[in-house]
Tab-separated table of C-alpha atoms in Angstrom:
chain	number	residue	atom	x	y	z
M	158	UNK	CA	45.450	199.054	184.349
M	159	UNK	CA	46.399	202.655	184.374
M	160	UNK	CA	49.921	203.987	184.816
M	161	UNK	CA	50.700	206.021	187.747
M	162	UNK	CA	50.091	209.680	187.063
M	163	UNK	CA	53.020	210.703	189.171
M	164	UNK	CA	56.539	209.252	189.355
M	165	UNK	CA	59.006	211.031	191.476
M	166	UNK	CA	56.801	214.094	191.572
M	167	UNK	CA	56.831	214.514	187.748
M	168	UNK	CA	53.927	213.579	185.559
M	169	UNK	CA	54.636	210.876	182.950
M	170	UNK	CA	53.558	213.046	180.037
M	171	UNK	CA	55.910	215.770	181.156
M	172	UNK	CA	58.827	213.301	181.422
M	173	UNK	CA	58.232	211.985	177.903
M	174	UNK	CA	58.064	215.503	176.480
M	175	UNK	CA	61.241	216.526	178.269
M	176	UNK	CA	63.052	213.386	177.030
M	177	UNK	CA	62.123	214.069	173.417
M	178	UNK	CA	63.281	217.706	173.745
M	179	UNK	CA	66.599	216.639	175.274
M	180	UNK	CA	67.176	214.114	172.492
M	181	UNK	CA	66.536	216.799	169.905
M	182	UNK	CA	68.977	219.113	171.689
M	183	UNK	CA	71.639	216.395	172.001
M	184	UNK	CA	71.344	215.419	168.336
M	185	UNK	CA	71.253	218.965	167.034
M	186	UNK	CA	74.989	219.892	167.230
M	187	UNK	CA	76.549	216.484	166.515
M	188	UNK	CA	74.475	216.252	163.354
M	189	UNK	CA	75.487	219.761	162.350
M	190	UNK	CA	79.135	218.877	163.036
M	191	UNK	CA	78.960	215.865	160.712
M	192	UNK	CA	77.478	217.980	157.988
M	193	UNK	CA	80.193	220.587	158.474
M	194	UNK	CA	82.926	217.947	158.236
M	195	UNK	CA	81.572	216.563	155.015
M	196	UNK	CA	81.240	220.050	153.561
M	197	UNK	CA	84.701	221.086	154.663
M	198	UNK	CA	86.154	218.084	152.832
M	199	UNK	CA	84.360	219.142	149.672
M	200	UNK	CA	85.029	222.860	149.943
M	201	UNK	CA	84.052	225.285	148.655
M	202	UNK	CA	80.603	224.120	149.660
M	203	UNK	CA	79.856	226.851	152.186
M	204	UNK	CA	79.723	230.588	151.914
M	205	UNK	CA	79.578	233.198	154.605
M	206	UNK	CA	75.843	233.669	153.988
M	207	UNK	CA	73.899	230.722	152.747
M	208	UNK	CA	74.863	227.326	151.492
M	209	UNK	CA	75.868	226.319	147.972
M	210	UNK	CA	75.945	222.760	146.659
M	211	UNK	CA	79.321	221.142	147.324
M	212	UNK	CA	81.590	220.446	144.289
M	213	UNK	CA	83.848	217.497	143.886
M	214	UNK	CA	87.531	218.356	143.767
M	215	UNK	CA	88.592	216.063	140.894
M	216	UNK	CA	91.433	216.348	138.389
M	217	UNK	CA	89.844	217.070	135.035
M	218	UNK	CA	91.276	215.374	132.013
M	219	UNK	CA	91.419	216.969	128.595
M	220	UNK	CA	88.483	214.785	127.547
M	221	UNK	CA	86.294	216.059	130.430
M	222	UNK	CA	87.215	219.661	129.646
M	223	UNK	CA	86.332	219.101	126.004
M	224	UNK	CA	82.946	217.584	126.963
M	225	UNK	CA	82.150	220.505	129.279
M	226	UNK	CA	83.094	222.944	126.540
M	227	UNK	CA	80.841	221.162	124.056
M	228	UNK	CA	77.986	221.150	126.608
M	229	UNK	CA	78.288	224.910	127.229
M	230	UNK	CA	78.742	226.052	123.636
M	231	UNK	CA	76.742	223.418	121.847
M	232	UNK	CA	79.651	222.934	119.426
M	233	UNK	CA	81.195	219.561	118.819
M	234	UNK	CA	84.970	219.335	118.427
M	235	UNK	CA	85.517	216.942	115.558
M	236	UNK	CA	88.963	215.795	114.449
M	237	UNK	CA	90.204	217.776	111.439
M	238	UNK	CA	89.682	216.163	108.041
M	239	UNK	CA	92.681	214.457	106.538
M	240	UNK	CA	94.250	217.185	104.386
M	241	UNK	CA	90.914	218.073	102.827
M	242	UNK	CA	92.080	221.537	101.919
M	243	UNK	CA	95.572	220.788	100.644
M	244	UNK	CA	95.301	217.149	99.639
M	245	UNK	CA	96.065	217.963	96.010
M	246	UNK	CA	99.490	219.400	96.823
M	247	UNK	CA	102.422	217.045	96.451
M	248	UNK	CA	104.642	219.278	98.563
M	249	UNK	CA	103.765	220.155	102.128
M	250	UNK	CA	106.216	222.568	103.801
M	251	UNK	CA	107.287	221.560	107.297
M	252	UNK	CA	106.656	224.978	108.820
M	253	UNK	CA	103.905	227.452	109.691
M	254	UNK	CA	103.533	228.455	106.040
M	255	UNK	CA	100.135	226.753	105.668
M	256	UNK	CA	98.632	228.693	108.584
M	257	UNK	CA	97.874	231.499	106.156
M	258	UNK	CA	95.033	229.348	104.769
M	259	UNK	CA	93.366	228.799	108.124
M	260	UNK	CA	90.223	230.642	109.193
M	261	UNK	CA	90.414	233.202	111.946
M	262	UNK	CA	89.194	232.343	115.452
M	263	UNK	CA	85.455	232.732	116.038
M	264	UNK	CA	85.915	235.866	118.156
M	265	UNK	CA	87.566	237.718	115.225
M	266	UNK	CA	86.034	238.972	111.977
M	267	UNK	CA	85.991	236.342	109.257
M	268	UNK	CA	88.155	236.678	106.146
M	269	UNK	CA	86.666	238.331	103.149
M	270	UNK	CA	86.564	236.467	99.843
M	271	UNK	CA	89.260	238.743	98.405
M	272	UNK	CA	91.523	238.200	101.408
M	273	UNK	CA	91.049	234.440	101.282
M	274	UNK	CA	91.945	234.401	97.576
M	275	UNK	CA	95.005	236.559	98.201
M	276	UNK	CA	96.133	234.231	100.977
M	277	UNK	CA	95.603	231.251	98.684
M	278	UNK	CA	97.765	232.910	96.014
M	279	UNK	CA	100.497	233.784	98.524
M	280	UNK	CA	100.461	230.255	99.847
M	281	UNK	CA	100.769	228.793	96.347
M	282	UNK	CA	103.727	231.070	95.644
M	283	UNK	CA	105.454	230.066	98.879
M	284	UNK	CA	104.884	226.378	98.167
M	285	UNK	CA	106.202	226.743	94.614
M	286	UNK	CA	109.312	228.555	95.844
M	287	UNK	CA	109.920	225.984	98.584
M	288	UNK	CA	109.458	223.150	96.114
M	289	UNK	CA	111.900	224.807	93.739
M	290	UNK	CA	114.491	225.037	96.502
M	291	UNK	CA	113.876	221.424	97.453
M	292	UNK	CA	114.399	220.283	93.854
M	293	UNK	CA	117.571	222.359	93.591
M	294	UNK	CA	118.948	220.879	96.802
M	295	UNK	CA	118.021	217.381	95.645
M	296	UNK	CA	119.942	217.934	92.389
M	297	UNK	CA	122.902	219.256	94.386
M	298	UNK	CA	122.865	216.218	96.681
M	299	UNK	CA	122.618	213.927	93.685
M	300	UNK	CA	125.573	215.642	92.040
M	301	UNK	CA	127.650	215.355	95.221
M	302	UNK	CA	126.812	211.666	95.548
M	303	UNK	CA	127.686	211.094	91.898
M	304	UNK	CA	131.039	212.814	92.342
M	305	UNK	CA	131.660	210.839	95.518
M	306	UNK	CA	130.958	207.534	93.790
M	307	UNK	CA	133.258	208.552	90.946
M	308	UNK	CA	135.950	209.507	93.413
M	309	UNK	CA	135.596	206.185	95.225
M	310	UNK	CA	135.922	204.324	91.936
M	311	UNK	CA	139.060	206.311	91.078
M	312	UNK	CA	140.515	205.600	94.512
M	313	UNK	CA	139.781	201.891	94.162
M	314	UNK	CA	141.412	201.670	90.738
M	315	UNK	CA	144.383	203.782	91.905
M	316	UNK	CA	144.816	201.552	94.952
M	317	UNK	CA	145.231	198.506	92.701
M	318	UNK	CA	147.898	200.321	90.684
M	319	UNK	CA	149.786	201.482	93.781
M	320	UNK	CA	149.718	198.056	95.448
M	321	UNK	CA	150.439	195.880	92.421
M	322	UNK	CA	152.691	198.081	90.284
M	323	UNK	CA	154.203	201.082	92.068
M	324	UNK	CA	155.063	199.931	95.611
M	325	UNK	CA	156.807	196.682	94.515
M	326	UNK	CA	158.982	198.791	92.169
M	327	UNK	CA	159.210	201.940	94.260
M	328	UNK	CA	162.730	203.154	93.475
M	329	UNK	CA	162.261	202.649	89.763
M	330	UNK	CA	158.769	204.108	89.356
M	331	UNK	CA	158.548	206.876	91.972
M	332	UNK	CA	159.914	209.578	89.631
M	333	UNK	CA	158.104	208.549	86.469
M	334	UNK	CA	155.600	210.928	84.925
M	335	UNK	CA	152.740	208.458	85.307
M	336	UNK	CA	153.335	208.024	89.035
M	337	UNK	CA	153.752	211.757	89.616
M	338	UNK	CA	150.421	212.467	87.900
M	339	UNK	CA	148.724	209.746	89.891
M	340	UNK	CA	150.355	211.123	93.044
M	341	UNK	CA	148.999	214.617	92.367
M	342	UNK	CA	145.445	213.270	92.349
M	343	UNK	CA	145.836	212.113	95.952
M	344	UNK	CA	146.954	208.862	97.497
M	345	UNK	CA	144.408	206.144	98.367
M	346	UNK	CA	144.002	206.066	102.171
M	347	UNK	CA	144.973	202.392	102.299
M	348	UNK	CA	148.479	203.076	100.912
M	349	UNK	CA	148.958	206.656	102.131
M	350	UNK	CA	150.953	205.784	105.232
M	351	UNK	CA	153.239	203.404	103.336
M	352	UNK	CA	153.940	205.954	100.583
M	353	UNK	CA	154.580	208.702	103.129
M	354	UNK	CA	157.101	206.514	104.967
M	355	UNK	CA	158.938	205.662	101.740
M	356	UNK	CA	158.915	209.264	100.531
M	357	UNK	CA	160.105	210.760	103.828
M	358	UNK	CA	162.714	208.057	104.259
M	359	UNK	CA	164.686	207.111	107.357
M	360	UNK	CA	167.991	208.957	107.125
M	361	UNK	CA	168.221	208.890	110.930
M	362	UNK	CA	168.148	205.062	110.916
M	363	UNK	CA	165.613	204.924	113.736
M	364	UNK	CA	164.323	201.474	114.659
M	365	UNK	CA	161.239	200.431	116.633
M	366	UNK	CA	163.590	199.297	119.417
M	367	UNK	CA	165.140	202.762	119.591
M	368	UNK	CA	161.664	204.252	119.891
M	369	UNK	CA	160.925	201.983	122.862
M	370	UNK	CA	164.142	203.095	124.557
M	371	UNK	CA	163.318	206.789	124.301
M	372	UNK	CA	159.723	206.144	125.281
M	373	UNK	CA	160.859	204.455	128.490
M	374	UNK	CA	163.125	207.434	129.209
M	375	UNK	CA	160.184	209.787	128.728
M	376	UNK	CA	158.059	207.766	131.135
M	377	UNK	CA	160.836	207.843	133.742
M	378	UNK	CA	161.149	211.605	133.392
M	379	UNK	CA	157.405	212.125	133.726
M	380	UNK	CA	157.429	209.945	136.813
M	381	UNK	CA	160.220	212.045	138.303
M	382	UNK	CA	158.301	215.245	137.508
M	383	UNK	CA	155.162	213.927	139.174
M	384	UNK	CA	157.069	212.798	142.274
M	385	UNK	CA	159.009	216.033	142.779
M	386	UNK	CA	156.177	218.310	141.569
M	387	UNK	CA	158.915	220.576	140.272
M	388	UNK	CA	160.926	220.194	137.124
M	389	UNK	CA	163.708	222.319	138.523
M	390	UNK	CA	164.440	219.688	141.175
M	391	UNK	CA	165.533	217.157	138.584
M	392	UNK	CA	169.269	217.210	137.977
M	393	UNK	CA	170.520	217.819	134.455
M	394	UNK	CA	167.224	219.136	133.116
M	395	UNK	CA	167.888	221.720	130.383
M	396	UNK	CA	165.550	224.428	129.152
M	397	UNK	CA	164.489	222.249	126.220
M	398	UNK	CA	163.783	219.333	128.566
M	399	UNK	CA	161.691	221.528	130.841
M	400	UNK	CA	159.703	222.649	127.827
M	401	UNK	CA	159.023	218.993	127.102
M	402	UNK	CA	157.302	218.486	130.425
M	403	UNK	CA	154.222	216.357	130.767
M	404	UNK	CA	151.996	219.344	131.479
M	405	UNK	CA	152.936	221.216	128.282
M	406	UNK	CA	152.413	218.157	126.097
M	407	UNK	CA	149.121	217.384	127.837
M	408	UNK	CA	147.905	220.918	127.206
M	409	UNK	CA	148.734	220.761	123.501
M	410	UNK	CA	147.229	217.291	123.036
M	411	UNK	CA	143.891	218.560	124.329
M	412	UNK	CA	143.883	221.131	121.515
M	413	UNK	CA	144.746	218.646	118.749
M	414	UNK	CA	141.820	218.024	116.407
M	415	UNK	CA	139.296	218.635	119.229
M	416	UNK	CA	136.334	217.963	116.931
M	417	UNK	CA	137.456	214.347	116.389
M	418	UNK	CA	137.496	213.492	120.129
M	419	UNK	CA	140.089	210.772	119.532
M	420	UNK	CA	143.236	212.472	120.843
M	421	UNK	CA	141.725	213.982	123.982
M	422	UNK	CA	141.833	212.341	127.413
M	423	UNK	CA	140.066	208.982	127.192
M	424	UNK	CA	140.232	208.896	123.386
M	425	UNK	CA	141.676	205.882	121.527
M	426	UNK	CA	144.786	207.746	120.314
M	427	UNK	CA	145.488	209.938	123.332
M	428	UNK	CA	148.161	207.692	124.841
M	429	UNK	CA	149.796	206.984	121.476
M	430	UNK	CA	150.128	210.700	120.687
M	431	UNK	CA	151.399	211.352	124.200
M	432	UNK	CA	154.008	208.609	123.848
M	433	UNK	CA	155.338	209.772	120.462
M	434	UNK	CA	155.690	213.391	121.570
M	435	UNK	CA	157.347	212.389	124.826
M	436	UNK	CA	159.774	210.021	123.117
M	437	UNK	CA	160.731	212.684	120.566
M	438	UNK	CA	161.587	215.246	123.231
M	439	UNK	CA	163.982	212.731	124.752
M	440	UNK	CA	165.367	211.817	121.325
M	441	UNK	CA	165.896	215.463	120.315
M	442	UNK	CA	166.402	217.514	123.499
M	443	UNK	CA	168.042	220.239	121.354
M	444	UNK	CA	164.649	220.783	119.709
M	445	UNK	CA	162.404	219.772	122.588
M	446	UNK	CA	158.664	220.015	122.310
M	447	UNK	CA	157.285	222.945	120.321
M	448	UNK	CA	153.647	223.860	120.015
M	449	UNK	CA	152.227	222.551	116.738
M	450	UNK	CA	154.153	219.278	116.738
M	451	UNK	CA	151.081	217.472	118.067
M	452	UNK	CA	149.174	218.104	114.827
M	453	UNK	CA	151.935	216.589	112.689
M	454	UNK	CA	152.245	213.562	114.957
M	455	UNK	CA	148.453	213.127	115.033
M	456	UNK	CA	148.191	213.018	111.217
M	457	UNK	CA	150.926	210.388	111.093
M	458	UNK	CA	149.213	208.313	113.804
M	459	UNK	CA	146.025	208.260	111.721
M	460	UNK	CA	147.924	206.686	108.829
M	461	UNK	CA	150.703	204.619	110.428
M	462	UNK	CA	151.415	202.238	113.273
M	463	UNK	CA	152.890	203.765	116.425
M	464	UNK	CA	156.575	202.941	115.845
M	465	UNK	CA	156.373	203.785	112.121
M	466	UNK	CA	154.641	207.066	112.970
M	467	UNK	CA	157.501	207.989	115.328
M	468	UNK	CA	160.129	207.140	112.695
M	469	UNK	CA	158.365	209.261	110.063
M	470	UNK	CA	157.806	212.055	112.607
M	471	UNK	CA	161.464	212.284	113.628
M	472	UNK	CA	162.722	212.177	110.026
M	473	UNK	CA	160.131	214.695	108.854
M	474	UNK	CA	161.116	217.195	111.544
M	475	UNK	CA	164.756	216.691	110.578
M	476	UNK	CA	164.159	218.231	107.141
M	477	UNK	CA	165.860	221.661	106.730
M	478	UNK	CA	162.641	223.689	106.589
M	479	UNK	CA	160.969	221.997	109.565
M	480	UNK	CA	164.174	222.081	111.594
M	481	UNK	CA	164.581	225.810	110.952
M	482	UNK	CA	161.025	226.560	112.071
M	483	UNK	CA	160.900	224.257	115.096
M	484	UNK	CA	164.277	225.443	116.332
M	485	UNK	CA	163.079	229.007	115.681
M	486	UNK	CA	166.129	229.831	113.597
M	487	UNK	CA	165.293	233.456	112.782
M	488	UNK	CA	167.835	233.923	110.021
M	489	UNK	CA	166.783	230.768	108.185
M	490	UNK	CA	163.112	231.571	108.595
M	491	UNK	CA	163.719	235.014	107.071
M	492	UNK	CA	165.393	233.405	104.073
M	493	UNK	CA	162.377	231.170	103.535
M	494	UNK	CA	160.045	234.167	103.806
M	495	UNK	CA	162.170	236.188	101.368
M	496	UNK	CA	162.103	233.337	98.835
M	497	UNK	CA	158.356	233.028	99.287
M	498	UNK	CA	157.887	236.731	98.556
M	499	UNK	CA	159.806	236.402	95.287
M	500	UNK	CA	157.231	233.925	93.990
M	501	UNK	CA	154.396	235.850	95.648
M	502	UNK	CA	155.243	238.939	93.616
M	503	UNK	CA	155.748	236.855	90.475
M	504	UNK	CA	152.344	235.120	90.662
M	505	UNK	CA	150.072	237.565	92.510
M	506	UNK	CA	151.565	240.995	91.962
M	507	UNK	CA	148.394	242.954	92.759
M	508	UNK	CA	147.818	241.168	96.053
M	509	UNK	CA	151.527	241.408	96.828
M	510	UNK	CA	151.413	245.222	96.538
M	511	UNK	CA	148.227	245.285	98.632
M	512	UNK	CA	149.983	243.372	101.398
M	513	UNK	CA	153.011	245.656	101.112
M	514	UNK	CA	150.839	248.745	101.512
M	515	UNK	CA	149.782	247.444	104.920
M	516	UNK	CA	153.282	246.131	105.773
M	517	UNK	CA	151.762	242.672	106.109
M	518	UNK	CA	154.707	240.270	106.142
M	519	UNK	CA	154.585	236.503	105.420
M	520	UNK	CA	155.460	235.497	108.991
M	521	UNK	CA	152.012	236.663	110.133
M	522	UNK	CA	150.260	233.819	108.311
M	523	UNK	CA	152.962	231.414	107.111
M	524	UNK	CA	154.355	230.420	110.512
M	525	UNK	CA	151.183	228.641	111.608
M	526	UNK	CA	150.766	226.984	108.199
M	527	UNK	CA	154.337	225.660	108.133
M	528	UNK	CA	154.470	224.652	111.802
M	529	UNK	CA	151.483	222.316	111.428
M	530	UNK	CA	151.948	221.515	107.710
M	531	UNK	CA	148.426	222.910	107.113
M	532	UNK	CA	146.845	220.178	109.245
M	533	UNK	CA	145.384	222.800	111.600
M	534	UNK	CA	144.420	225.366	108.956
M	535	UNK	CA	142.731	223.106	106.394
M	536	UNK	CA	140.098	220.350	106.684
M	537	UNK	CA	141.803	217.073	107.570
M	538	UNK	CA	141.092	215.284	104.279
M	539	UNK	CA	142.395	218.284	102.319
M	540	UNK	CA	145.446	218.582	104.564
M	541	UNK	CA	146.248	214.917	103.880
M	542	UNK	CA	146.168	215.579	100.154
M	543	UNK	CA	148.544	218.514	100.662
M	544	UNK	CA	150.797	216.129	102.603
M	545	UNK	CA	150.661	213.684	99.671
M	546	UNK	CA	152.230	216.150	97.248
M	547	UNK	CA	154.505	217.595	99.942
M	548	UNK	CA	156.020	214.129	100.328
M	549	UNK	CA	156.515	214.106	96.564
M	550	UNK	CA	157.879	217.633	96.003
M	551	UNK	CA	159.366	218.569	99.362
M	552	UNK	CA	159.359	221.953	101.121
M	553	UNK	CA	158.695	223.844	97.885
M	554	UNK	CA	155.126	222.557	97.852
M	555	UNK	CA	154.405	223.959	101.317
M	556	UNK	CA	155.031	227.492	100.040
M	557	UNK	CA	153.282	226.778	96.752
M	558	UNK	CA	150.222	225.707	98.753
M	559	UNK	CA	150.392	229.016	100.634
M	560	UNK	CA	150.363	230.902	97.333
M	561	UNK	CA	147.481	228.723	96.148
M	562	UNK	CA	145.426	229.747	99.195
M	563	UNK	CA	146.202	233.422	98.548
M	564	UNK	CA	145.188	233.014	94.911
M	565	UNK	CA	141.951	231.275	95.870
M	566	UNK	CA	140.893	234.176	98.099
M	567	UNK	CA	142.634	236.989	96.219
M	568	UNK	CA	139.465	238.941	95.404
M	569	UNK	CA	138.312	238.831	99.027
M	570	UNK	CA	141.720	239.765	100.443
M	571	UNK	CA	142.027	242.781	98.148
M	572	UNK	CA	138.976	244.288	99.854
M	573	UNK	CA	140.357	243.857	103.392
M	574	UNK	CA	142.639	245.879	105.645
M	575	UNK	CA	145.536	244.615	107.774
M	576	UNK	CA	143.481	243.354	110.717
M	577	UNK	CA	140.879	241.550	108.634
M	578	UNK	CA	143.498	239.948	106.366
M	579	UNK	CA	145.397	238.620	109.378
M	580	UNK	CA	142.200	237.290	110.957
M	581	UNK	CA	141.025	235.699	107.695
M	582	UNK	CA	144.315	233.912	106.985
M	583	UNK	CA	144.614	232.765	110.592
M	584	UNK	CA	141.241	231.002	110.361
M	585	UNK	CA	140.461	229.984	106.785
M	586	UNK	CA	136.883	229.218	105.662
M	587	UNK	CA	135.800	225.665	106.481
M	588	UNK	CA	134.079	225.121	103.126
M	589	UNK	CA	137.325	225.139	101.150
M	590	UNK	CA	137.401	222.187	98.730
M	591	UNK	CA	140.341	220.214	97.372
M	592	UNK	CA	139.279	220.765	93.758
M	593	UNK	CA	139.266	224.562	94.058
M	594	UNK	CA	142.458	224.736	96.086
M	595	UNK	CA	144.451	222.372	93.877
M	596	UNK	CA	143.259	224.200	90.788
M	597	UNK	CA	144.719	227.384	92.265
M	598	UNK	CA	147.899	225.595	93.358
M	599	UNK	CA	148.365	224.205	89.831
M	600	UNK	CA	148.126	227.767	88.470
M	601	UNK	CA	151.064	228.899	90.625
M	602	UNK	CA	154.319	228.888	88.688
M	603	UNK	CA	157.298	228.120	90.906
M	604	UNK	CA	159.777	229.640	88.499
M	605	UNK	CA	161.283	233.120	88.513
M	606	UNK	CA	163.339	234.236	85.528
M	607	UNK	CA	164.127	230.626	84.664
M	608	UNK	CA	165.080	229.986	88.301
M	609	UNK	CA	163.257	227.375	90.318
M	610	UNK	CA	162.595	227.362	94.060
M	611	UNK	CA	165.909	225.769	95.066
M	612	UNK	CA	167.901	228.198	92.881
M	613	UNK	CA	166.066	231.258	94.179
M	614	UNK	CA	166.505	230.060	97.757
M	615	UNK	CA	170.230	229.526	97.169
M	616	UNK	CA	170.624	233.049	95.755
M	617	UNK	CA	168.726	234.488	98.707
M	618	UNK	CA	171.074	232.623	101.058
M	619	UNK	CA	174.009	234.394	99.402
M	620	UNK	CA	172.452	237.845	99.354
M	621	UNK	CA	170.919	238.006	102.795
M	622	UNK	CA	173.249	238.170	105.777
M	623	UNK	CA	172.432	237.794	109.410
M	624	UNK	CA	170.177	240.642	110.498
M	625	UNK	CA	169.829	242.224	106.978
M	626	UNK	CA	166.393	242.972	105.604
M	627	UNK	CA	164.767	241.918	108.868
M	628	UNK	CA	161.367	243.345	108.017
M	629	UNK	CA	159.354	240.891	110.048
M	630	UNK	CA	158.551	242.510	113.411
M	631	UNK	CA	157.140	239.232	114.717
M	632	UNK	CA	160.581	237.641	114.389
M	633	UNK	CA	162.557	240.375	116.126
M	634	UNK	CA	163.766	239.249	119.507
């Protein structure tokens, strides 16, 4: 009935007590270890002295942060009212202008009534001024659009006249007063290429088949250059031919109307421009490739088919003025500059004397204009209009255009010194408009003491001998 008081020499009560103590000792550290692990995962839940409640390490969203802020401050963040303060204003500036009406942050002193009223007045003035500018710009845009629509209507009506009346009867009507006046206003883009081709002519009798022949020669030469990696290794290659190498043409093509991205590598007209320039250097090895030709060829490509562009290009460069410049005929170039100065002094005497005082000669600015026929110096659409009248009037109009540019900027140029004049004329303002320029060109009188351009040029040819009056340092070799 009763348990044995002794078992193995140890009383039962003592064994039970010892067992409970051992269990407590065994469970003490493992339990503590589990608690430590859980706390370590949710650190910082322990400090060096004492225990703090563990915090969950969660990513707080903007909504949770806002709720905590509202709980701490007792302030509720409500969405701002829909333009409650400025709902009566029709114009809302898209800037920080309206911030002047906002209240200061709560940790700064509030605005006084006087300050708030002053800010309201300043804001109203800024809004009124901004609205006035907006209305002015809207009127300006409307005026531009109106002029553009009018111009498009004029172009459309002129196109009908050119297609139905003038082009079918070209030889009869080209010199009539009506056609010349219509020509001065600018050719419609749809007939521009055709009119240019007819006006330039084809005195060289170049055919599309001839173009293909010289193009194939150019491709063979480029292939030889690429295989030998040296132009000097090719037999019979002259200085002009070496200048027409693939690398030189490639370099110039990359600089041709870079903003259009149509003549650069990968552009739709890159290969066409490359072909025309290469074929020309084979057709005219005595001229070769000269920097600036790419701009002339590019303008023709934009208005003509490839073969027609080559024909117009070759005939255009065969004109006396272009041939003199591209062959760098110093004596002929000096005669053109001397003739130009005669009309410069006649039309713009004050500016002429100003240029003379700085010894600023025409070659400094005219060479680039003539080499590219203004296609590099003027906006493309304006350059095309210059080309229109150049095809009508010939080389005289190139120099008349130069005088028109000088007249347009006469007041500005009179205030400049040598360096600034040269820089200005080398890179003309981009906002030049056809209306302003052609108004100035029309005011230039190409007549000196009853002598016209051709007569003055002829008299200069007689008076000036080789090397005489060589006042252009840039042309001295």
